């Protein structure tokens, strides 16, 4: 992982496109879109890692959790 001068994980800036009704909903619910996207991506990464571990264990006949 890349670190900034303070030793924190470096952040990358990305642009996304959303529909008008999505923008309205985000505003009405005071959603922090960056936090939401980061959490969702982390969730997908963890699900993928867990699936990879389960697949590995099944292929090698290890008991799954």
mmCIF file with all atom_site columns, C-alpha atoms in Angstrom:
data_model
loop_
_atom_site.group_PDB
_atom_site.id
_atom_site.type_symbol
_atom_site.label_atom_id
_atom_site.label_alt_id
_atom_site.label_comp_id
_atom_site.label_asym_id
_atom_site.label_entity_id
_atom_site.label_seq_id
_atom_site.pdbx_PDB_ins_code
_atom_site.Cartn_x
_atom_site.Cartn_y
_atom_site.Cartn_z
_atom_site.occupancy
_atom_site.B_iso_or_equiv
_atom_site.pdbx_formal_charge
_atom_site.auth_seq_id
_atom_site.auth_comp_id
_atom_site.auth_asym_id
_atom_site.auth_atom_id
_atom_site.pdbx_PDB_model_num
ATOM 1  C CA . UNK A 1 1  ? 0.000   0.000   0.000   1.00 0.00 ? 1  UNK A CA 1
ATOM 2  C CA . UNK A 1 2  ? 1.168   3.494   -0.780  1.00 0.00 ? 2  UNK A CA 1
ATOM 3  C CA . UNK A 1 3  ? 1.497   5.863   2.182   1.00 0.00 ? 3  UNK A CA 1
ATOM 4  C CA . UNK A 1 4  ? 1.352   9.638   2.371   1.00 0.00 ? 4  UNK A CA 1
ATOM 5  C CA . UNK A 1 5  ? 3.820   11.830  4.294   1.00 0.00 ? 5  UNK A CA 1
ATOM 6  C CA . UNK A 1 6  ? 1.954   11.116  7.558   1.00 0.00 ? 6  UNK A CA 1
ATOM 7  C CA . UNK A 1 7  ? 2.186   7.347   7.033   1.00 0.00 ? 7  UNK A CA 1
ATOM 8  C CA . UNK A 1 8  ? -1.522  7.056   6.190   1.00 0.00 ? 8  UNK A CA 1
ATOM 9  C CA . UNK A 1 9  ? -2.824  5.053   3.256   1.00 0.00 ? 9  UNK A CA 1
ATOM 10 C CA . UNK A 1 10 ? -2.789  7.207   0.131   1.00 0.00 ? 10 UNK A CA 1
ATOM 11 C CA . UNK A 1 11 ? -6.191  7.962   -1.341  1.00 0.00 ? 11 UNK A CA 1
ATOM 12 C CA . UNK A 1 12 ? -7.014  8.068   -5.038  1.00 0.00 ? 12 UNK A CA 1
ATOM 13 C CA . UNK A 1 13 ? -9.596  10.426  -6.496  1.00 0.00 ? 13 UNK A CA 1
ATOM 14 C CA . UNK A 1 14 ? -12.070 9.020   -9.036  1.00 0.00 ? 14 UNK A CA 1
ATOM 15 C CA . UNK A 1 15 ? -15.047 10.583  -10.797 1.00 0.00 ? 15 UNK A CA 1
ATOM 16 C CA . UNK A 1 16 ? -18.411 8.854   -11.052 1.00 0.00 ? 16 UNK A CA 1
ATOM 17 C CA . UNK A 1 17 ? -21.589 9.675   -12.918 1.00 0.00 ? 17 UNK A CA 1
ATOM 18 C CA . UNK A 1 18 ? -24.962 9.381   -11.193 1.00 0.00 ? 18 UNK A CA 1
ATOM 19 C CA . UNK A 1 19 ? -28.518 10.031  -12.280 1.00 0.00 ? 19 UNK A CA 1
ATOM 20 C CA . UNK A 1 20 ? -30.454 13.101  -11.114 1.00 0.00 ? 20 UNK A CA 1
ATOM 21 C CA . UNK A 1 21 ? -32.762 11.043  -8.864  1.00 0.00 ? 21 UNK A CA 1
ATOM 22 C CA . UNK A 1 22 ? -29.714 9.422   -7.253  1.00 0.00 ? 22 UNK A CA 1
ATOM 23 C CA . UNK A 1 23 ? -28.225 12.848  -6.575  1.00 0.00 ? 23 UNK A CA 1
ATOM 24 C CA . UNK A 1 24 ? -31.504 13.970  -5.020  1.00 0.00 ? 24 UNK A CA 1
ATOM 25 C CA . UNK A 1 25 ? -31.675 10.891  -2.770  1.00 0.00 ? 25 UNK A CA 1
ATOM 26 C CA . UNK A 1 26 ? -28.030 11.286  -1.704  1.00 0.00 ? 26 UNK A CA 1
ATOM 27 C CA . UNK A 1 27 ? -28.666 14.927  -0.791  1.00 0.00 ? 27 UNK A CA 1
ATOM 28 C CA . UNK A 1 28 ? -31.912 14.179  1.062   1.00 0.00 ? 28 UNK A CA 1
ATOM 29 C CA . UNK A 1 29 ? -30.197 11.466  3.128   1.00 0.00 ? 29 UNK A CA 1
ATOM 30 C CA . UNK A 1 30 ? -26.933 13.377  3.695   1.00 0.00 ? 30 UNK A CA 1
ATOM 31 C CA . UNK A 1 31 ? -25.010 10.379  2.365   1.00 0.00 ? 31 UNK A CA 1
ATOM 32 C CA . UNK A 1 32 ? -21.238 10.701  2.195   1.00 0.00 ? 32 UNK A CA 1
ATOM 33 C CA . UNK A 1 33 ? -20.783 9.158   -1.232  1.00 0.00 ? 33 UNK A CA 1
ATOM 34 C CA . UNK A 1 34 ? -17.036 8.558   -0.824  1.00 0.00 ? 34 UNK A CA 1
ATOM 35 C CA . UNK A 1 35 ? -17.531 6.645   2.426   1.00 0.00 ? 35 UNK A CA 1
ATOM 36 C CA . UNK A 1 36 ? -20.408 4.676   0.922   1.00 0.00 ? 36 UNK A CA 1
ATOM 37 C CA . UNK A 1 37 ? -18.423 3.644   -2.151  1.00 0.00 ? 37 UNK A CA 1
ATOM 38 C CA . UNK A 1 38 ? -15.348 2.751   -0.077  1.00 0.00 ? 38 UNK A CA 1
ATOM 39 C CA . UNK A 1 39 ? -17.430 0.563   2.279   1.00 0.00 ? 39 UNK A CA 1
ATOM 40 C CA . UNK A 1 40 ? -19.194 -1.156  -0.615  1.00 0.00 ? 40 UNK A CA 1
ATOM 41 C CA . UNK A 1 41 ? -15.940 -1.901  -2.428  1.00 0.00 ? 41 UNK A CA 1
ATOM 42 C CA . UNK A 1 42 ? -14.407 -3.237  0.815   1.00 0.00 ? 42 UNK A CA 1
ATOM 43 C CA . UNK A 1 43 ? -17.474 -5.461  1.249   1.00 0.00 ? 43 UNK A CA 1
ATOM 44 C CA . UNK A 1 44 ? -17.087 -6.834  -2.280  1.00 0.00 ? 44 UNK A CA 1
ATOM 45 C CA . UNK A 1 45 ? -13.358 -7.431  -1.741  1.00 0.00 ? 45 UNK A CA 1
ATOM 46 C CA . UNK A 1 46 ? -14.014 -9.314  1.508   1.00 0.00 ? 46 UNK A CA 1
ATOM 47 C CA . UNK A 1 47 ? -16.747 -11.411 -0.125  1.00 0.00 ? 47 UNK A CA 1
ATOM 48 C CA . UNK A 1 48 ? -14.382 -12.268 -2.957  1.00 0.00 ? 48 UNK A CA 1
ATOM 49 C CA . UNK A 1 49 ? -11.602 -13.208 -0.539  1.00 0.00 ? 49 UNK A CA 1
ATOM 50 C CA . UNK A 1 50 ? -13.960 -15.392 1.502   1.00 0.00 ? 50 UNK A CA 1
ATOM 51 C CA . UNK A 1 51 ? -15.199 -17.080 -1.671  1.00 0.00 ? 51 UNK A CA 1
ATOM 52 C CA . UNK A 1 52 ? -11.611 -17.663 -2.797  1.00 0.00 ? 52 UNK A CA 1
ATOM 53 C CA . UNK A 1 53 ? -10.795 -19.226 0.596   1.00 0.00 ? 53 UNK A CA 1
ATOM 54 C CA . UNK A 1 54 ? -13.878 -21.465 0.464   1.00 0.00 ? 54 UNK A CA 1
ATOM 55 C CA . UNK A 1 55 ? -13.049 -22.559 -3.081  1.00 0.00 ? 55 UNK A CA 1
ATOM 56 C CA . UNK A 1 56 ? -9.436  -23.275 -2.108  1.00 0.00 ? 56 UNK A CA 1
ATOM 57 C CA . UNK A 1 57 ? -10.530 -25.299 0.918   1.00 0.00 ? 57 UNK A CA 1
ATOM 58 C CA . UNK A 1 58 ? -13.047 -27.281 -1.119  1.00 0.00 ? 58 UNK A CA 1
ATOM 59 C CA . UNK A 1 59 ? -10.494 -28.039 -3.818  1.00 0.00 ? 59 UNK A CA 1
ATOM 60 C CA . UNK A 1 60 ? -8.002  -29.222 -1.210  1.00 0.00 ? 60 UNK A CA 1
ATOM 61 C CA . UNK A 1 61 ? -10.606 -31.086 0.862   1.00 0.00 ? 61 UNK A CA 1
ATOM 62 C CA . UNK A 1 62 ? -10.177 -28.899 3.917   1.00 0.00 ? 62 UNK A CA 1
ATOM 63 C CA . UNK A 1 63 ? -13.266 -28.477 6.088   1.00 0.00 ? 63 UNK A CA 1
ATOM 64 C CA . UNK A 1 64 ? -14.963 -25.141 5.559   1.00 0.00 ? 64 UNK A CA 1
ATOM 65 C CA . UNK A 1 65 ? -15.923 -22.888 8.425   1.00 0.00 ? 65 UNK A CA 1
#
